[in-house]
XYZ file of N, CA and C in Angstrom:
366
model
N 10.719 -12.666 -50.072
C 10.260 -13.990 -49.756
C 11.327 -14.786 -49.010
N 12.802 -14.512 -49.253
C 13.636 -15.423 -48.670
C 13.906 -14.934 -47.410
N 13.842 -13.324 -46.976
C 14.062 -12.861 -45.880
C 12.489 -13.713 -44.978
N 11.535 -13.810 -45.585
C 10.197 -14.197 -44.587
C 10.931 -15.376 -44.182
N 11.262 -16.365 -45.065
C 11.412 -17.730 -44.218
C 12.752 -17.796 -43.366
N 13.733 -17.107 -43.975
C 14.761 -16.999 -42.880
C 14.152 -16.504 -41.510
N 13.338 -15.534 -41.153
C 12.651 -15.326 -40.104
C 11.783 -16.194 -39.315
N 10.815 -16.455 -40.407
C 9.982 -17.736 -39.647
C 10.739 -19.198 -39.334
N 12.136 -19.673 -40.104
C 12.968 -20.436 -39.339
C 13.555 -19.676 -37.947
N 14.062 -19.052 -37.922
C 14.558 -18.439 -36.614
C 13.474 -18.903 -36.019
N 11.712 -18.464 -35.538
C 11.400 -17.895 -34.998
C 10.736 -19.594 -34.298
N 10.635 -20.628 -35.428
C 10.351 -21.806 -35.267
C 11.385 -22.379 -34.110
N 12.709 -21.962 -34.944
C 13.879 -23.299 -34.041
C 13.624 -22.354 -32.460
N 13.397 -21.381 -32.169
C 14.011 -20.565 -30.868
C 12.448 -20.967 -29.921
N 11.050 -21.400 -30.759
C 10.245 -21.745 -29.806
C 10.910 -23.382 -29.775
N 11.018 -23.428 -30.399
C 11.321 -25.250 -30.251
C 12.538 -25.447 -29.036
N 13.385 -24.938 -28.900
C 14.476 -24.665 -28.344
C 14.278 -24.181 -26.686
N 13.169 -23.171 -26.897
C 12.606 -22.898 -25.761
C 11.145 -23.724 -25.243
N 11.052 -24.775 -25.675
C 9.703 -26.067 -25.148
C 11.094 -26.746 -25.055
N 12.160 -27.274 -25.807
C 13.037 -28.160 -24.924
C 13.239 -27.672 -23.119
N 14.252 -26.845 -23.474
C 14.722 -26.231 -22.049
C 14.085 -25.989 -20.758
N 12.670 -25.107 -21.451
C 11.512 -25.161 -20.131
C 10.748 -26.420 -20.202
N 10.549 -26.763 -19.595
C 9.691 -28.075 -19.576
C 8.560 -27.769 -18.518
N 9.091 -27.231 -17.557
C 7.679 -26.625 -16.754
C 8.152 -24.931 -16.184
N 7.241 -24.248 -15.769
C 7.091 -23.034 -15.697
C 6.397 -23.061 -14.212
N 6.595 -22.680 -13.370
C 6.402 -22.493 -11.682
C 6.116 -21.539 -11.158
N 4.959 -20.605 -11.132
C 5.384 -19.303 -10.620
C 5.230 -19.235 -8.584
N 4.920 -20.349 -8.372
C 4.904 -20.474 -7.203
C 3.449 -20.048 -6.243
N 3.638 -18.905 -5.364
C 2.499 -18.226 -4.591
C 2.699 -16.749 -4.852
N 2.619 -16.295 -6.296
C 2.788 -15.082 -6.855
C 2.109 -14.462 -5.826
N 0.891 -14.466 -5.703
C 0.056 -13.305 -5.067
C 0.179 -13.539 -4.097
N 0.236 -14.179 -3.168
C 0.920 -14.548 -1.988
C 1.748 -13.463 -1.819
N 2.906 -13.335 -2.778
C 4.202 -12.731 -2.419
C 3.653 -11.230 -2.552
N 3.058 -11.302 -3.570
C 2.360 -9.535 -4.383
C 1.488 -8.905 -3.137
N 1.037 -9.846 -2.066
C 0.146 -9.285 -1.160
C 1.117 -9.092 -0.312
N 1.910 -9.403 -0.040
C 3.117 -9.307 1.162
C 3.818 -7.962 1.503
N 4.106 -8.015 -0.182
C 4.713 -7.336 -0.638
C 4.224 -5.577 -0.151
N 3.348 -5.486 -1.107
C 2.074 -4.605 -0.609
C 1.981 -3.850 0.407
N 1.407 -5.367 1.308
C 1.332 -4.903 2.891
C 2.612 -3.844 3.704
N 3.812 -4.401 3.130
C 4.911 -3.850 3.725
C 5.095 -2.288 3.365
N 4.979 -2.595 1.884
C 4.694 -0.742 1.313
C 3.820 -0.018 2.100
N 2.396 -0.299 2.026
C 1.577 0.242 2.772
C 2.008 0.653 4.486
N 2.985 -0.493 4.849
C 3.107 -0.100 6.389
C 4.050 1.069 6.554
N 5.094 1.108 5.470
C 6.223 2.039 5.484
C 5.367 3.524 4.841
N 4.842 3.358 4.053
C 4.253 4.701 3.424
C 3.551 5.614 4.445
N 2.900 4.273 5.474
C 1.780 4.646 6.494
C 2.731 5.110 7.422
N 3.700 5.098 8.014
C 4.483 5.583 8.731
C 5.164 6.635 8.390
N 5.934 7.162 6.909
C 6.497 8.111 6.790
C 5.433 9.123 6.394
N 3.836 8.918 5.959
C 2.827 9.675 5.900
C 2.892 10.579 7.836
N 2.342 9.522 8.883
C 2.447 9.873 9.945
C 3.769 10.709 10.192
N 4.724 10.914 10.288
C 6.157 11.500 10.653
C 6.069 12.815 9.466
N 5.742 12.422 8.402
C 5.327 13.928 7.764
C 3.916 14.847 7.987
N 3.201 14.123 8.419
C 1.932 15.103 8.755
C 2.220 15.658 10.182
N 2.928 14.783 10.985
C 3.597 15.270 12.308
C 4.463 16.973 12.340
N 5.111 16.782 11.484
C 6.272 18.048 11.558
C 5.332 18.743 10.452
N 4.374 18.403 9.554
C 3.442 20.035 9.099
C 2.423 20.284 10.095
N 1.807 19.480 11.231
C 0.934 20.325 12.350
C 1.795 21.016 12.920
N 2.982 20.804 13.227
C 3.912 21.723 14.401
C 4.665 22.788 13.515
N 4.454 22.386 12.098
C 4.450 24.005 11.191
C 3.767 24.871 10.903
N 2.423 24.264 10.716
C 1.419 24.770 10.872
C 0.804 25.705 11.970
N 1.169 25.244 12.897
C 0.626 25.681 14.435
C 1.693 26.583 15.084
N 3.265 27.211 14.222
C 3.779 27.903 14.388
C 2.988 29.163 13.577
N 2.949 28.807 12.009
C 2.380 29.453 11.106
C 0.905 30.238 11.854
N 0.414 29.551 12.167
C -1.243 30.150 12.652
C -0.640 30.890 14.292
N 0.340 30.846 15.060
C 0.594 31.737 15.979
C 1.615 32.758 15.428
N 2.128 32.621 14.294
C 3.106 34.127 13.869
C 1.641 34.708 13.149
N 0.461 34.308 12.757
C -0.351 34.989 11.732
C 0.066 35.247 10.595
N 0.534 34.067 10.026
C 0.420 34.348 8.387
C -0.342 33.210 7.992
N -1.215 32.562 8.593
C -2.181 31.197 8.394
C -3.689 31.601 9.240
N -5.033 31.648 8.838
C -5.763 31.675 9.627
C -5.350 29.994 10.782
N -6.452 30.643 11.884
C -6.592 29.151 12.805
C -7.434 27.845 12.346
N -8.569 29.070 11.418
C -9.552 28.295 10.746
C -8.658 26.941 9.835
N -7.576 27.423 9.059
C -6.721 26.385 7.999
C -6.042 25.354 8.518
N -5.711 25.848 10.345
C -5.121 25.263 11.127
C -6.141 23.754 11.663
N -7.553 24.210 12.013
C -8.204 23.363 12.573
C -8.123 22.174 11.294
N -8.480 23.202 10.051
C -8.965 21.879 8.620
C -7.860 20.968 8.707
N -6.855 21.470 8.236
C -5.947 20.387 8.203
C -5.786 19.312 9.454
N -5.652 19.980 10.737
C -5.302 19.163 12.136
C -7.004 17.635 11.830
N -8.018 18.077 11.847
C -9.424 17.928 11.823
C -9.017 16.703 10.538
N -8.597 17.120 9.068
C -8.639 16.148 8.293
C -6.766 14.895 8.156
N -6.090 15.372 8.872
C -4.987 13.988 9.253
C -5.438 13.124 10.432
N -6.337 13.839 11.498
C -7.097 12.921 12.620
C -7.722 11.799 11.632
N -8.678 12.262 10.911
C -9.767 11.078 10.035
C -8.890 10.416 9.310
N -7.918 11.205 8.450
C -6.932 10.036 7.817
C -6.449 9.096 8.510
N -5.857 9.274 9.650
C -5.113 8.351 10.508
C -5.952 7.223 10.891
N -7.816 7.590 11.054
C -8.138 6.792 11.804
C -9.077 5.991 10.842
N -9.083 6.160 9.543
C -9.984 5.341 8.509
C -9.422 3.981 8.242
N -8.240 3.483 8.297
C -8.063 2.167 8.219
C -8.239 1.075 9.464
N -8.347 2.142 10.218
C -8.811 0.935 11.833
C -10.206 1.011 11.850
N -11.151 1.794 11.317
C -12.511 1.957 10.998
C -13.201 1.023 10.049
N -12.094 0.967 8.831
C -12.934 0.378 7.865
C -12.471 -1.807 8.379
N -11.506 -1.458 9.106
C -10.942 -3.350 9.377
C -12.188 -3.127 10.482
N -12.527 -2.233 11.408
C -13.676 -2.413 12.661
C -14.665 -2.727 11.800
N -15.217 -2.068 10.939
C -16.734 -2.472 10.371
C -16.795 -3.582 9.278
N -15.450 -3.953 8.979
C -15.441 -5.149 7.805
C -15.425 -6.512 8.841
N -14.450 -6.312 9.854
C -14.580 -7.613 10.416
C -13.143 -8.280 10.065
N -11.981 -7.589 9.461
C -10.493 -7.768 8.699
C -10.746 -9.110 8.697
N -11.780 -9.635 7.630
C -11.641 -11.227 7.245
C -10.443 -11.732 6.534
N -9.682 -10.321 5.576
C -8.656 -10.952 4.583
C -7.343 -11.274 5.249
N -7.089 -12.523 4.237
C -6.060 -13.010 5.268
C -5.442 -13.310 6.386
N -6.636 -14.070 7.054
C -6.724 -14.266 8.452
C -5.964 -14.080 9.497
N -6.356 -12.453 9.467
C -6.136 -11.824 10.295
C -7.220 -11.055 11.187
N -7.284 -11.141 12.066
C -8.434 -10.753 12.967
C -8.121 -9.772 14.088
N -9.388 -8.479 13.798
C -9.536 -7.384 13.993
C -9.620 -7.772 15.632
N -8.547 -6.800 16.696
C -8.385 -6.450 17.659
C -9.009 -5.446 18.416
N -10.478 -4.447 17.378
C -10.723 -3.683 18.140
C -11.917 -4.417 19.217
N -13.022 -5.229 18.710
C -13.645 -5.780 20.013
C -14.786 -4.192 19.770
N -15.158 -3.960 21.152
C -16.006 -2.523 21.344
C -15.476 -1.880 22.459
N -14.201 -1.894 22.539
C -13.697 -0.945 23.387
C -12.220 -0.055 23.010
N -12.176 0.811 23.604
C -11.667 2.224 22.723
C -9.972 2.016 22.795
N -9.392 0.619 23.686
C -8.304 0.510 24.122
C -7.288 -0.548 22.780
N -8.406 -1.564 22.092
C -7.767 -1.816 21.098
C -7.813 -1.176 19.778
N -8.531 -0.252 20.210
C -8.399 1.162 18.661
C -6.858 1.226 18.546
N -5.794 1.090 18.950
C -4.315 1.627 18.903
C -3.816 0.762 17.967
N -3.669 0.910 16.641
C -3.167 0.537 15.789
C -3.047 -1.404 16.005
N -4.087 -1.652 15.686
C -4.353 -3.132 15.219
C -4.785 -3.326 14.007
N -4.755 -2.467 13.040
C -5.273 -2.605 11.766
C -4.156 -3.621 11.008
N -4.670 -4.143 10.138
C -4.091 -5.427 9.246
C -3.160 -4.451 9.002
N -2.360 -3.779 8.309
C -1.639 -2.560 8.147
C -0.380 -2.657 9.282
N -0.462 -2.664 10.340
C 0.030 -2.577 11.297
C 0.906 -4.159 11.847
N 0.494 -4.803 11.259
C 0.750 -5.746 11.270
C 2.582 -6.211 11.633
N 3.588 -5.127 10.508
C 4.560 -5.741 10.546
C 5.663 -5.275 11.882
């Protein structure tokens, strides 16, 4: 019983102690920053993704001319980093990149397809 209230004093004076000191709490434009933040990951990931799928087609495409890779494994892969690359400028083309007003550069012509995706941004 004497250990409980020695505790629940501690636990009283240290909130009391801590409503003196803080008096207000600010977190500012958290998500603001958390989206920023984000974006930048995404742009760097999206780039060292590109620079690594780069040097496995030109491994690949050694691999499938020594023949220890069919061509067939050669096309899948070449066939599925094309669509990867090109699904985030697809999905900002058909959304309309309302978030965070930023506005989609492709238009309907094939010349602002070159990396205008919100992504691309930095």
């Amino acid at each position: 019983m004497r250990i409980f209230r020695k505790i629940s004093t501690l636990i009283v004076n240290v909130l009391i102690l801590s409503l003196c000191v803080c008096s207000e709490a600010y977190a500012g434009n958290i998500f603001d920053l958390l989206s920023g933040k984000t974006i930048e990951f995404a742009v760097g990931l999206r780039t060292f993704a590109y620079v690594i799928s780069s040097f496995g087609i030109v491994m690949f495409t050694f691999l499938a001319i020594g023949g220890k890779i069919n061509f067939k494994h050669l096309s899948y892969i070449a066939i599925s980093l094309f669509f990867m690359s090109g699904v985030g400028s697809l999905i900002d083309y058909v959304t309309g990149d309302s978030q965070m007003n930023l506005e989609s550069k492709f238009k309907d012509t094939y010349k602002g397809a070159v990396c205008s995706s919100s992504l691309c941004r930095g």
